[in-house]
Amino acid sequence: NAPLGLFGGSLGGGVALFALADTDVPISTVVTINSVISLAEVVGANERWFDLTYNWDDGSRAIANQYDAVARTEKIAAKSPSLLMINGSSDDPSFESESKRLHDALIAAGCAPDSINLAIVNGLAHPLAEEPGVEPAPQSSVARAVDVLATNWFRKHLIK
């Protein structure tokens, strides 16, 4: 069996992390960009971005608690993955702080420090493309930096 790597940004990063934690698929390497780590933090970021207030109740809090990658630390650590979490310095700070929280929890759970990494790309906002991002455009310098980080990680940890 060839090693399997996953790559995802924003919600796709969260999906990659939950697949790593909750499936029996032998995923060895994951790269995320500005990943959803915690649904509650995404709601908070949306409150700040759109100047609104979400009214939590017991049911919505229970659902949000189900979507917290840090709560799956033991499951993730048991699979001994290589994980690169890329965050942008210009994204909502909660994305970086949640990635740091997951990073620290995985190291505390026994993951090898050289297999769990958090990289910050200066100037990267939440999207890789300039808004609205629907027309073809040359790759930006921050997208190129993400590309280099992800490619090097996959080369080191996936291609043997």
mmCIF file of C-alpha atoms in Angstrom:
data_model
loop_
_atom_site.group_PDB
_atom_site.id
_atom_site.type_symbol
_atom_site.label_atom_id
_atom_site.label_comp_id
_atom_site.label_asym_id
_atom_site.label_seq_id
_atom_site.Cartn_x
_atom_site.Cartn_y
_atom_site.Cartn_z
ATOM 1 C CA ASN A 1 0.000 0.000 0.000
ATOM 2 C CA ALA A 2 1.280 3.432 -0.946
ATOM 3 C CA PRO A 3 1.215 6.087 1.778
ATOM 4 C CA LEU A 4 -1.752 8.441 1.649
ATOM 5 C CA GLY A 5 -1.582 12.187 2.167
ATOM 6 C CA LEU A 6 -4.403 14.683 2.571
ATOM 7 C CA PHE A 7 -4.352 18.400 1.833
ATOM 8 C CA GLY A 8 -7.104 20.856 2.721
ATOM 9 C CA GLY A 9 -7.728 24.511 3.352
ATOM 10 C CA SER A 10 -10.241 26.081 5.728
ATOM 11 C CA LEU A 11 -13.142 23.621 6.082
ATOM 12 C CA GLY A 12 -11.246 21.151 3.877
ATOM 13 C CA GLY A 13 -8.421 21.214 6.425
ATOM 14 C CA GLY A 14 -10.891 20.339 9.149
ATOM 15 C CA VAL A 15 -12.241 17.492 7.034
ATOM 16 C CA ALA A 16 -8.681 16.177 6.576
ATOM 17 C CA LEU A 17 -8.070 16.290 10.339
ATOM 18 C CA PHE A 18 -11.362 14.546 11.142
ATOM 19 C CA ALA A 19 -10.650 11.903 8.484
ATOM 20 C CA LEU A 20 -7.259 11.331 10.095
ATOM 21 C CA ALA A 21 -8.837 10.965 13.535
ATOM 22 C CA ASP A 22 -12.012 9.091 12.733
ATOM 23 C CA THR A 23 -11.327 6.683 9.877
ATOM 24 C CA ASP A 24 -9.366 3.481 9.528
ATOM 25 C CA VAL A 25 -7.870 4.726 6.264
ATOM 26 C CA PRO A 26 -4.071 4.669 6.717
ATOM 27 C CA ILE A 27 -3.389 8.389 6.275
ATOM 28 C CA SER A 28 0.255 9.156 6.930
ATOM 29 C CA THR A 29 0.610 12.833 6.058
ATOM 30 C CA VAL A 30 -1.697 15.848 6.299
ATOM 31 C CA VAL A 31 -1.161 19.458 5.254
ATOM 32 C CA THR A 32 -3.742 22.072 6.207
ATOM 33 C CA ILE A 33 -4.044 25.764 5.371
ATOM 34 C CA ASN A 34 -5.943 28.109 7.691
ATOM 35 C CA SER A 35 -7.776 25.027 8.863
ATOM 36 C CA VAL A 36 -10.952 24.770 10.844
ATOM 37 C CA ILE A 37 -9.791 23.242 14.122
ATOM 38 C CA SER A 38 -12.833 24.177 16.183
ATOM 39 C CA LEU A 39 -16.326 24.969 14.919
ATOM 40 C CA ALA A 40 -16.868 27.360 17.835
ATOM 41 C CA GLU A 41 -13.823 29.399 16.794
ATOM 42 C CA VAL A 42 -15.080 29.608 13.195
ATOM 43 C CA VAL A 43 -18.389 30.940 14.460
ATOM 44 C CA GLY A 44 -16.435 33.509 16.483
ATOM 45 C CA ALA A 45 -14.382 34.515 13.431
ATOM 46 C CA ASN A 46 -17.568 34.920 11.383
ATOM 47 C CA GLU A 47 -19.029 37.083 14.130
ATOM 48 C CA ARG A 48 -15.993 39.370 13.832
ATOM 49 C CA TRP A 49 -15.869 39.313 10.012
ATOM 50 C CA PHE A 50 -19.580 40.004 9.522
ATOM 51 C CA ASP A 51 -20.250 42.064 12.679
ATOM 52 C CA LEU A 52 -22.960 39.785 13.998
ATOM 53 C CA THR A 53 -23.680 37.779 17.119
ATOM 54 C CA TYR A 54 -24.519 34.097 17.083
ATOM 55 C CA ASN A 55 -26.905 33.093 19.870
ATOM 56 C CA TRP A 56 -25.607 29.834 21.277
ATOM 57 C CA ASP A 57 -27.889 27.382 23.025
ATOM 58 C CA ASP A 58 -27.211 23.991 24.611
ATOM 59 C CA GLY A 59 -27.884 22.157 21.348
ATOM 60 C CA SER A 60 -25.618 24.318 19.206
ATOM 61 C CA ARG A 61 -22.843 24.136 21.830
ATOM 62 C CA ALA A 62 -23.149 20.335 21.890
ATOM 63 C CA ILE A 63 -22.808 20.217 18.106
ATOM 64 C CA ALA A 64 -19.844 22.612 18.145
ATOM 65 C CA ASN A 65 -18.135 20.461 20.775
ATOM 66 C CA GLN A 66 -18.332 17.496 18.385
ATOM 67 C CA TYR A 67 -16.299 19.478 15.840
ATOM 68 C CA ASP A 68 -13.140 20.225 17.766
ATOM 69 C CA ALA A 69 -9.978 18.539 16.472
ATOM 70 C CA VAL A 70 -8.233 19.032 19.817
ATOM 71 C CA ALA A 71 -10.850 16.770 21.400
ATOM 72 C CA ARG A 72 -9.559 14.079 18.998
ATOM 73 C CA THR A 73 -5.897 14.534 19.987
ATOM 74 C CA GLU A 74 -5.511 10.999 21.333
ATOM 75 C CA LYS A 75 -6.996 9.464 18.162
ATOM 76 C CA ILE A 76 -4.757 11.583 15.940
ATOM 77 C CA ALA A 77 -1.637 10.944 18.017
ATOM 78 C CA ALA A 78 -2.264 7.173 17.980
ATOM 79 C CA LYS A 79 -1.813 7.233 14.202
ATOM 80 C CA SER A 80 1.637 8.904 14.402
ATOM 81 C CA PRO A 81 0.978 11.188 11.440
ATOM 82 C CA SER A 82 3.143 13.858 9.945
ATOM 83 C CA LEU A 83 1.107 17.052 10.082
ATOM 84 C CA LEU A 84 1.892 20.502 8.736
ATOM 85 C CA MET A 85 -0.533 23.254 9.680
ATOM 86 C CA ILE A 86 -0.018 26.413 7.622
ATOM 87 C CA ASN A 87 -1.616 29.611 8.859
ATOM 88 C CA GLY A 88 -1.616 33.135 7.534
ATOM 89 C CA SER A 89 -0.485 36.133 9.540
ATOM 90 C CA SER A 90 -3.309 38.154 7.948
ATOM 91 C CA ASP A 91 -6.076 35.661 8.737
ATOM 92 C CA ASP A 92 -8.298 35.962 11.792
ATOM 93 C CA PRO A 93 -5.952 35.263 14.733
ATOM 94 C CA SER A 94 -8.215 32.492 16.024
ATOM 95 C CA PHE A 95 -7.145 30.198 13.166
ATOM 96 C CA GLU A 96 -3.491 30.429 14.201
ATOM 97 C CA SER A 97 -4.245 30.130 17.912
ATOM 98 C CA GLU A 98 -6.398 27.044 17.337
ATOM 99 C CA SER A 99 -3.673 25.454 15.186
ATOM 100 C CA LYS A 100 -1.177 26.193 17.978
ATOM 101 C CA ARG A 101 -3.568 24.609 20.488
ATOM 102 C CA LEU A 102 -3.754 21.444 18.362
ATOM 103 C CA HIS A 103 0.005 21.460 17.761
ATOM 104 C CA ASP A 104 0.750 21.696 21.476
ATOM 105 C CA ALA A 105 -1.829 19.031 22.363
ATOM 106 C CA LEU A 106 -0.350 16.599 19.824
ATOM 107 C CA ILE A 107 3.190 17.148 21.108
ATOM 108 C CA ALA A 108 1.953 16.652 24.689
ATOM 109 C CA ALA A 109 0.252 13.427 23.547
ATOM 110 C CA GLY A 110 3.582 12.045 22.340
ATOM 111 C CA CYS A 111 3.750 12.960 18.659
ATOM 112 C CA ALA A 112 7.294 13.452 17.411
ATOM 113 C CA PRO A 113 8.087 17.184 17.341
ATOM 114 C CA ASP A 114 9.670 16.892 13.875
ATOM 115 C CA SER A 115 6.431 15.351 12.539
ATOM 116 C CA ILE A 116 4.053 18.053 13.804
ATOM 117 C CA ASN A 117 4.725 21.543 12.535
ATOM 118 C CA LEU A 118 2.994 24.924 12.513
ATOM 119 C CA ALA A 119 4.156 27.373 9.840
ATOM 120 C CA ILE A 120 3.037 30.996 9.591
ATOM 121 C CA VAL A 121 3.041 32.620 6.149
ATOM 122 C CA ASN A 122 3.476 36.366 6.384
ATOM 123 C CA GLY A 123 0.741 38.262 4.547
ATOM 124 C CA LEU A 124 -1.512 35.252 3.922
ATOM 125 C CA ALA A 125 -5.181 36.007 4.581
ATOM 126 C CA HIS A 126 -7.818 33.291 4.776
ATOM 127 C CA PRO A 127 -8.141 32.716 1.005
ATOM 128 C CA LEU A 128 -5.153 31.815 -1.163
ATOM 129 C CA ALA A 129 -6.407 33.924 -4.066
ATOM 130 C CA GLU A 130 -7.226 37.592 -4.077
ATOM 131 C CA GLU A 131 -10.940 38.255 -3.638
ATOM 132 C CA PRO A 132 -13.225 37.356 -5.239
ATOM 133 C CA GLY A 133 -10.910 34.655 -6.626
ATOM 134 C CA VAL A 134 -13.212 33.465 -9.390
ATOM 135 C CA GLU A 135 -11.081 34.500 -12.391
ATOM 136 C CA PRO A 136 -7.760 32.941 -13.423
ATOM 137 C CA ALA A 137 -4.830 34.936 -12.102
ATOM 138 C CA PRO A 138 -1.093 34.479 -11.629
ATOM 139 C CA GLN A 139 -0.084 32.762 -8.407
ATOM 140 C CA SER A 140 0.504 35.308 -5.651
ATOM 141 C CA SER A 141 3.706 35.353 -3.615
ATOM 142 C CA VAL A 142 1.870 34.125 -0.500
ATOM 143 C CA ALA A 143 0.207 31.295 -2.445
ATOM 144 C CA ARG A 144 3.647 30.403 -3.806
ATOM 145 C CA ALA A 145 5.022 30.294 -0.242
ATOM 146 C CA VAL A 146 2.203 27.936 0.780
ATOM 147 C CA ASP A 147 2.867 25.804 -2.294
ATOM 148 C CA VAL A 148 6.576 25.497 -1.424
ATOM 149 C CA LEU A 149 5.856 24.604 2.205
ATOM 150 C CA ALA A 150 3.261 21.966 1.295
ATOM 151 C CA THR A 151 5.332 20.475 -1.527
ATOM 152 C CA ASN A 152 8.440 20.209 0.639
ATOM 153 C CA TRP A 153 6.426 18.617 3.461
ATOM 154 C CA PHE A 154 4.910 16.018 1.158
ATOM 155 C CA ARG A 155 8.314 15.294 -0.393
ATOM 156 C CA LYS A 156 9.853 14.780 3.029
ATOM 157 C CA HIS A 157 7.040 12.828 4.687
ATOM 158 C CA LEU A 158 5.079 11.150 1.905
ATOM 159 C CA ILE A 159 7.513 10.275 -0.864
ATOM 160 C CA LYS A 160 10.019 7.775 0.463
#
